[in-house]
Amino acid sequence: MIRIRRAISEQLPQLKNIYHALEVPLKKQQLQNAQRPTLEWTLPASIAQQEQELLDSLRSHTFDATYIEKVRVVPSAGRSAAKVEFQLQPQSFVEQLLRKRQPEALPLSPSDEHVVVEYSSPNIAKPFHVGHLRSTIIGNVLANLHQHLGYRTTRLNYLGDWGTQFGLLALGVQLTNVSDKDMQRAPIETLYRSYVAANKAAEENPEIAQRARDLFTALEAGTDDAMAQQWQQYRQYTTEELSGVYNRLGVHFDSYEWESQYSQQQISEVLEKLRSAGLLQREVDGREIVVVDDRRIPVIKSDGSTLYLARDIAALLERHSRLQFSRILYVVDNGQADHFNALFKTTAALDKRLSLEQLKHVKFGRIHGMSTRQGKAIFLRDVLDEARDVMREKRIQTQTTRSNSSLDDEDVCDILGVSAVLVNVLKQRRQRDHEFSWQHALQVNGDTGIKLQYTHCRLHSLLQNFKDIDLEDIRPDWQHYSQEPVDALDLLYELARFDQSIWQSKEQLEACVLVNYLFGLCNATSRALKRLPVKQESCPLKQSQRLLLFQAAKRTLQQGMQLLGLRPLNQM
């Protein structure tokens, strides 16, 4: 569909994003168009005042007849917005959809726009638990979508490794006599146990709490070289362990960054700028605050120590200077809404090069009920292991299960389990709290990750059975599909919606838009497989045309699954 969309958008350069805004009409509208392929553009509310002028100018445009048969302008009526219908040349439409896509740059590519996505961002003193899951996988999908659409994309993981609590952590490592071997084997669990032990000891003995504060003061001041070196080692062990979980989730980052990289000097410079700009005000009790939406928000405590907001302002300013981003997305839970509102408004007021439109908090709700079957899980790894074990049990119970020649069976179980967990979370609207259910997540027939994998495997198996047929030399034929059962055209139009689902998912910052599209694609594919048999078909022409259709379905499903961070299986 790239060339068809380009043929329209290049004639209308004054209409920003029309390339992506073109949509395949719903089934009811297709029937009214006698099942002829159509793309339509609905005028956005932002240009409604220029509606007549715009519609008149469209009538005078000459579009490429290779792709566009005719253009119909529909003025607004009541609550229905004006729209333009582009009736497509059917043969070009089907060729664009079913021929293997050649690598082609998108027109009007936004590659000059740099989008930074900060996601996951666990704290090294605490376990990587299910609460981090949503940030990690939503952020990954949003980064994938922007990259797919041609944006220059940077993926940041901003890990918490600073603050007074890390004095407790360092002390806990000493109190529990943790060896380097223990730390290297399971750094996150070991650091967590050390932190818990130090907390308990500090509650019982005030002297220990003071020792912890002294340790962090030395670390912050840089006066303890041995501890600083040890701290670097802990961070390295942590990122190495995290990478194992991230690999299972199909997640990667361009940069690991740390709270500790923003020094006291940098923060002091930011505080001076805030004072000079009149944004930082001193309270009677000695605190210094900023006023945001009539709320008085502390930045410096009465004892002179800075709060988290000060470090985040320093980080945002430094990132903008270093990365020159057009937009930055912070994928963090709903509970941090006030913090990000204060961060964005204070930083934008301080630095006029930044606007609020460039700064976005991508909020999400909590996951409830996600644990192993034996009880609550602290570590996300335990939940993923549980999903793998459940899939292993299911495969053992299924008599038709075949071994996977390309992957170890244990890998297959892990991929299926991770697919189930990811899709069960991603299919929800992100701002809603979500109740996790093992029963729903692991169904084959429902809208689950297992369904996506099953459909992909089914298509792969079909195409492998006919791999002797060279589909590269076969030209898709619109006339053939128009005479097939309606399921053929239904699947064609579902394939044509792929590009718009990606754009809408990106625009709404909602992974569920793409997930639900893929469920619809699987449903359309299943109906077509039932009504358009290949093996039982004696006519070679029908066989080859149907195979072209199913090859395109597999290619599209595979690409969509990869955008979600899934590893598509060929056998399960």
mmCIF file of C-alpha atoms in Angstrom, residues 159-396:
data_model
loop_
_atom_site.group_PDB
_atom_site.id
_atom_site.type_symbol
_atom_site.label_atom_id
_atom_site.label_comp_id
_atom_site.label_asym_id
_atom_site.label_seq_id
_atom_site.Cartn_x
_atom_site.Cartn_y
_atom_site.Cartn_z
ATOM 1 C CA LEU A 159 17.779 3.152 36.679
ATOM 2 C CA GLY A 160 17.489 4.279 40.291
ATOM 3 C CA ASP A 161 20.818 3.891 42.083
ATOM 4 C CA TRP A 162 20.981 6.978 44.288
ATOM 5 C CA GLY A 163 19.571 8.538 47.430
ATOM 6 C CA THR A 164 19.815 7.903 51.171
ATOM 7 C CA GLN A 165 18.347 4.402 50.865
ATOM 8 C CA PHE A 166 21.472 3.352 48.969
ATOM 9 C CA GLY A 167 23.533 3.980 52.065
ATOM 10 C CA LEU A 168 21.357 1.300 53.693
ATOM 11 C CA LEU A 169 21.950 -0.957 50.719
ATOM 12 C CA ALA A 170 25.725 -0.548 50.881
ATOM 13 C CA LEU A 171 25.639 -1.204 54.640
ATOM 14 C CA GLY A 172 23.419 -4.254 54.145
ATOM 15 C CA VAL A 173 25.974 -5.773 51.782
ATOM 16 C CA GLN A 174 28.584 -5.369 54.545
ATOM 17 C CA LEU A 175 26.307 -6.699 57.320
ATOM 18 C CA THR A 176 25.336 -9.848 55.391
ATOM 19 C CA ASN A 177 28.918 -10.536 54.250
ATOM 20 C CA VAL A 178 27.919 -10.772 50.587
ATOM 21 C CA SER A 179 30.713 -12.127 48.434
ATOM 22 C CA ASP A 180 31.392 -11.038 44.862
ATOM 23 C CA LYS A 181 30.369 -14.532 43.750
ATOM 24 C CA ASP A 182 26.974 -14.192 45.478
ATOM 25 C CA MET A 183 26.468 -10.793 43.931
ATOM 26 C CA GLN A 184 27.467 -11.949 40.457
ATOM 27 C CA ARG A 185 25.173 -15.007 40.599
ATOM 28 C CA ALA A 186 21.960 -13.141 41.537
ATOM 29 C CA PRO A 187 22.654 -9.410 41.974
ATOM 30 C CA ILE A 188 19.081 -8.111 42.181
ATOM 31 C CA GLU A 189 17.912 -10.696 44.714
ATOM 32 C CA THR A 190 21.116 -10.307 46.723
ATOM 33 C CA LEU A 191 20.878 -6.506 46.818
ATOM 34 C CA TYR A 192 17.225 -6.781 47.820
ATOM 35 C CA ARG A 193 18.013 -9.175 50.706
ATOM 36 C CA SER A 194 20.834 -6.870 51.829
ATOM 37 C CA TYR A 195 18.539 -3.858 51.744
ATOM 38 C CA VAL A 196 15.857 -5.663 53.803
ATOM 39 C CA ALA A 197 18.471 -6.818 56.347
ATOM 40 C CA ALA A 198 19.897 -3.293 56.754
ATOM 41 C CA ASN A 199 16.427 -1.776 57.106
ATOM 42 C CA LYS A 200 15.571 -4.212 59.874
ATOM 43 C CA ALA A 201 18.869 -3.549 61.665
ATOM 44 C CA ALA A 202 18.440 0.237 61.368
ATOM 45 C CA GLU A 203 14.981 0.054 62.947
ATOM 46 C CA GLU A 204 16.476 -1.726 65.951
ATOM 47 C CA ASN A 205 19.652 0.363 66.238
ATOM 48 C CA PRO A 206 19.813 4.144 65.436
ATOM 49 C CA GLU A 207 23.605 3.920 65.171
ATOM 50 C CA ILE A 208 23.251 1.629 62.149
ATOM 51 C CA ALA A 209 20.904 4.129 60.490
ATOM 52 C CA GLN A 210 23.541 6.831 61.005
ATOM 53 C CA ARG A 211 26.249 4.570 59.567
ATOM 54 C CA ALA A 212 24.094 4.122 56.481
ATOM 55 C CA ARG A 213 23.730 7.896 56.071
ATOM 56 C CA ASP A 214 27.492 8.315 56.483
ATOM 57 C CA LEU A 215 28.168 5.657 53.857
ATOM 58 C CA PHE A 216 25.953 7.399 51.318
ATOM 59 C CA THR A 217 27.494 10.792 52.147
ATOM 60 C CA ALA A 218 30.942 9.337 51.400
ATOM 61 C CA LEU A 219 29.643 7.766 48.183
ATOM 62 C CA GLU A 220 28.008 11.026 47.083
ATOM 63 C CA ALA A 221 31.063 13.112 47.944
ATOM 64 C CA GLY A 222 33.386 10.683 46.139
ATOM 65 C CA THR A 223 35.669 10.255 49.164
ATOM 66 C CA ASP A 224 35.498 6.453 49.271
ATOM 67 C CA ASP A 225 37.134 5.100 46.111
ATOM 68 C CA ALA A 226 36.728 1.444 47.123
ATOM 69 C CA MET A 227 33.001 1.828 47.632
ATOM 70 C CA ALA A 228 32.600 3.802 44.385
ATOM 71 C CA GLN A 229 34.337 1.000 42.480
ATOM 72 C CA GLN A 230 32.174 -1.609 44.210
ATOM 73 C CA TRP A 231 29.073 0.426 43.352
ATOM 74 C CA GLN A 232 30.044 0.409 39.673
ATOM 75 C CA GLN A 233 30.408 -3.371 39.874
ATOM 76 C CA TYR A 234 26.944 -3.783 41.428
ATOM 77 C CA ARG A 235 25.453 -1.750 38.610
ATOM 78 C CA GLN A 236 27.178 -3.851 35.983
ATOM 79 C CA TYR A 237 25.954 -7.099 37.575
ATOM 80 C CA THR A 238 22.447 -5.627 37.751
ATOM 81 C CA THR A 239 22.286 -4.662 34.070
ATOM 82 C CA GLU A 240 23.620 -8.082 33.081
ATOM 83 C CA GLU A 241 20.870 -9.820 35.068
ATOM 84 C CA LEU A 242 18.199 -7.447 33.791
ATOM 85 C CA SER A 243 19.243 -8.109 30.198
ATOM 86 C CA GLY A 244 18.182 -11.760 30.651
ATOM 87 C CA VAL A 245 14.623 -10.690 31.557
ATOM 88 C CA TYR A 246 14.599 -8.060 28.820
ATOM 89 C CA ASN A 247 15.665 -10.613 26.198
ATOM 90 C CA ARG A 248 12.750 -12.855 27.177
ATOM 91 C CA LEU A 249 10.391 -9.884 26.816
ATOM 92 C CA GLY A 250 11.776 -8.879 23.405
ATOM 93 C CA VAL A 251 13.009 -5.586 24.871
ATOM 94 C CA HIS A 252 16.226 -3.660 24.268
ATOM 95 C CA PHE A 253 17.646 -0.218 25.054
ATOM 96 C CA ASP A 254 20.008 2.167 23.334
ATOM 97 C CA SER A 255 21.249 3.531 26.638
ATOM 98 C CA TYR A 256 21.309 2.608 30.318
ATOM 99 C CA GLU A 257 21.432 5.768 32.379
ATOM 100 C CA TRP A 258 21.613 6.262 36.132
ATOM 101 C CA GLU A 259 20.378 8.776 38.659
ATOM 102 C CA SER A 260 23.899 8.982 40.048
ATOM 103 C CA GLN A 261 25.302 10.370 36.789
ATOM 104 C CA TYR A 262 23.723 13.734 37.648
ATOM 105 C CA SER A 263 26.180 15.188 40.120
ATOM 106 C CA GLN A 264 25.540 17.546 43.001
ATOM 107 C CA GLN A 265 27.273 20.266 40.966
ATOM 108 C CA GLN A 266 24.852 19.871 38.046
ATOM 109 C CA ILE A 267 21.873 19.944 40.398
ATOM 110 C CA SER A 268 23.277 23.016 42.201
ATOM 111 C CA GLU A 269 23.582 24.809 38.859
ATOM 112 C CA VAL A 270 19.941 24.010 38.068
ATOM 113 C CA LEU A 271 18.849 25.269 41.483
ATOM 114 C CA GLU A 272 20.714 28.539 40.908
ATOM 115 C CA LYS A 273 18.956 28.945 37.547
ATOM 116 C CA LEU A 274 15.601 28.322 39.243
ATOM 117 C CA ARG A 275 16.392 30.974 41.858
ATOM 118 C CA SER A 276 17.567 33.471 39.237
ATOM 119 C CA ALA A 277 14.360 32.936 37.254
ATOM 120 C CA GLY A 278 12.289 33.523 40.378
ATOM 121 C CA LEU A 279 10.835 30.017 40.175
ATOM 122 C CA LEU A 280 12.339 28.747 43.443
ATOM 123 C CA GLN A 281 10.829 30.340 46.527
ATOM 124 C CA ARG A 282 11.929 30.031 50.169
ATOM 125 C CA GLU A 283 9.343 29.065 52.776
ATOM 126 C CA VAL A 284 9.351 30.192 56.436
ATOM 127 C CA ASP A 285 10.486 26.733 57.573
ATOM 128 C CA GLY A 286 13.566 26.878 55.305
ATOM 129 C CA ARG A 287 12.228 24.723 52.503
ATOM 130 C CA GLU A 288 12.473 25.934 48.893
ATOM 131 C CA ILE A 289 9.506 25.295 46.643
ATOM 132 C CA VAL A 290 8.128 25.844 43.129
ATOM 133 C CA VAL A 291 4.508 26.828 42.535
ATOM 134 C CA VAL A 292 2.708 24.708 39.919
ATOM 135 C CA ASP A 293 -1.039 25.137 39.325
ATOM 136 C CA ASP A 294 -1.340 26.902 42.698
ATOM 137 C CA ARG A 295 0.341 23.946 44.429
ATOM 138 C CA ARG A 296 3.500 24.568 46.482
ATOM 139 C CA ILE A 297 5.867 21.710 45.642
ATOM 140 C CA PRO A 298 9.082 21.207 47.659
ATOM 141 C CA VAL A 299 12.359 20.993 45.746
ATOM 142 C CA ILE A 300 14.772 21.458 48.687
ATOM 143 C CA LYS A 301 14.053 20.211 52.200
ATOM 144 C CA SER A 302 14.612 22.419 55.260
ATOM 145 C CA ASP A 303 17.902 20.584 55.964
ATOM 146 C CA GLY A 304 19.212 21.633 52.536
ATOM 147 C CA SER A 305 18.971 18.216 50.853
ATOM 148 C CA THR A 306 17.332 18.049 47.416
ATOM 149 C CA LEU A 307 14.258 16.067 46.498
ATOM 150 C CA TYR A 308 13.701 13.854 43.462
ATOM 151 C CA LEU A 309 12.225 16.712 41.407
ATOM 152 C CA ALA A 310 15.533 18.593 41.394
ATOM 153 C CA ARG A 311 17.409 15.619 39.933
ATOM 154 C CA ASP A 312 14.703 15.034 37.297
ATOM 155 C CA ILE A 313 14.834 18.675 36.169
ATOM 156 C CA ALA A 314 18.619 18.387 35.812
ATOM 157 C CA ALA A 315 18.224 15.128 33.869
ATOM 158 C CA LEU A 316 15.604 16.568 31.502
ATOM 159 C CA LEU A 317 17.669 19.664 30.725
ATOM 160 C CA GLU A 318 20.814 17.598 30.150
ATOM 161 C CA ARG A 319 18.974 15.165 27.861
ATOM 162 C CA HIS A 320 17.506 17.955 25.772
ATOM 163 C CA SER A 321 20.950 19.507 25.372
ATOM 164 C CA ARG A 322 22.629 16.170 24.579
ATOM 165 C CA LEU A 323 19.959 14.421 22.475
ATOM 166 C CA GLN A 324 18.172 17.407 20.881
ATOM 167 C CA PHE A 325 14.893 15.501 20.967
ATOM 168 C CA SER A 326 11.662 16.654 19.337
ATOM 169 C CA ARG A 327 9.628 14.790 21.932
ATOM 170 C CA ILE A 328 10.273 12.718 25.052
ATOM 171 C CA LEU A 329 7.899 10.085 26.418
ATOM 172 C CA TYR A 330 8.095 8.999 30.061
ATOM 173 C CA VAL A 331 6.300 5.646 30.450
ATOM 174 C CA VAL A 332 5.483 5.708 34.174
ATOM 175 C CA ASP A 333 2.409 4.698 36.210
ATOM 176 C CA ASN A 334 -0.601 6.917 36.954
ATOM 177 C CA GLY A 335 0.602 7.576 40.502
ATOM 178 C CA GLN A 336 3.381 9.862 39.230
ATOM 179 C CA ALA A 337 1.050 12.259 37.359
ATOM 180 C CA ASP A 338 1.578 15.173 39.780
ATOM 181 C CA HIS A 339 5.347 14.713 39.714
ATOM 182 C CA PHE A 340 5.525 14.869 35.918
ATOM 183 C CA ASN A 341 3.150 17.808 35.756
ATOM 184 C CA ALA A 342 5.508 19.696 38.112
ATOM 185 C CA LEU A 343 8.596 18.508 36.205
ATOM 186 C CA PHE A 344 7.301 19.548 32.783
ATOM 187 C CA LYS A 345 5.862 22.930 33.770
ATOM 188 C CA THR A 346 8.859 23.925 35.877
ATOM 189 C CA THR A 347 11.417 22.870 33.255
ATOM 190 C CA ALA A 348 9.502 24.517 30.380
ATOM 191 C CA ALA A 349 9.283 27.742 32.426
ATOM 192 C CA LEU A 350 13.036 27.580 33.105
ATOM 193 C CA ASP A 351 14.180 26.805 29.538
ATOM 194 C CA LYS A 352 12.233 28.484 26.731
ATOM 195 C CA ARG A 353 13.692 26.037 24.174
ATOM 196 C CA LEU A 354 11.395 23.379 25.688
ATOM 197 C CA SER A 355 7.633 23.425 25.195
ATOM 198 C CA LEU A 356 5.011 21.362 27.015
ATOM 199 C CA GLU A 357 4.047 19.772 23.665
ATOM 200 C CA GLN A 358 7.464 18.076 23.594
ATOM 201 C CA LEU A 359 7.018 16.486 27.031
ATOM 202 C CA LYS A 360 4.621 13.588 27.552
ATOM 203 C CA HIS A 361 3.851 11.394 30.562
ATOM 204 C CA VAL A 362 2.498 8.091 29.185
ATOM 205 C CA LYS A 363 0.413 6.955 32.148
ATOM 206 C CA PHE A 364 -0.734 3.431 32.908
ATOM 207 C CA GLY A 365 -2.727 1.636 35.604
ATOM 208 C CA ARG A 366 -1.671 -1.190 37.873
ATOM 209 C CA ILE A 367 -1.770 -4.945 37.364
ATOM 210 C CA HIS A 368 -3.555 -6.821 40.129
ATOM 211 C CA GLY A 369 -3.429 -10.538 40.816
ATOM 212 C CA MET A 370 -0.248 -11.382 38.911
ATOM 213 C CA SER A 371 1.532 -14.053 40.920
ATOM 214 C CA THR A 372 2.576 -17.656 40.596
ATOM 215 C CA ARG A 373 -0.098 -20.274 41.287
ATOM 216 C CA GLN A 374 1.516 -20.883 44.682
ATOM 217 C CA GLY A 375 1.128 -17.275 45.835
ATOM 218 C CA LYS A 376 2.570 -13.826 45.474
ATOM 219 C CA ALA A 377 5.651 -13.408 43.319
ATOM 220 C CA ILE A 378 8.215 -10.742 44.103
ATOM 221 C CA PHE A 379 10.255 -11.131 40.938
ATOM 222 C CA LEU A 380 8.909 -10.855 37.403
ATOM 223 C CA ARG A 381 11.220 -13.696 36.439
ATOM 224 C CA ASP A 382 9.161 -16.014 38.691
ATOM 225 C CA VAL A 383 5.968 -15.086 36.822
ATOM 226 C CA LEU A 384 7.609 -15.683 33.429
ATOM 227 C CA ASP A 385 8.974 -19.034 34.644
ATOM 228 C CA GLU A 386 5.478 -19.932 35.800
ATOM 229 C CA ALA A 387 4.033 -19.116 32.366
ATOM 230 C CA ARG A 388 6.708 -21.295 30.730
ATOM 231 C CA ASP A 389 5.957 -24.192 33.107
ATOM 232 C CA VAL A 390 2.196 -23.961 32.470
ATOM 233 C CA MET A 391 2.771 -24.071 28.708
ATOM 234 C CA ARG A 392 5.020 -27.096 29.135
ATOM 235 C CA GLU A 393 2.220 -28.892 30.999
ATOM 236 C CA LYS A 394 -0.289 -27.969 28.295
ATOM 237 C CA ARG A 395 1.989 -29.234 25.521
ATOM 238 C CA ILE A 396 2.558 -32.536 27.322
#
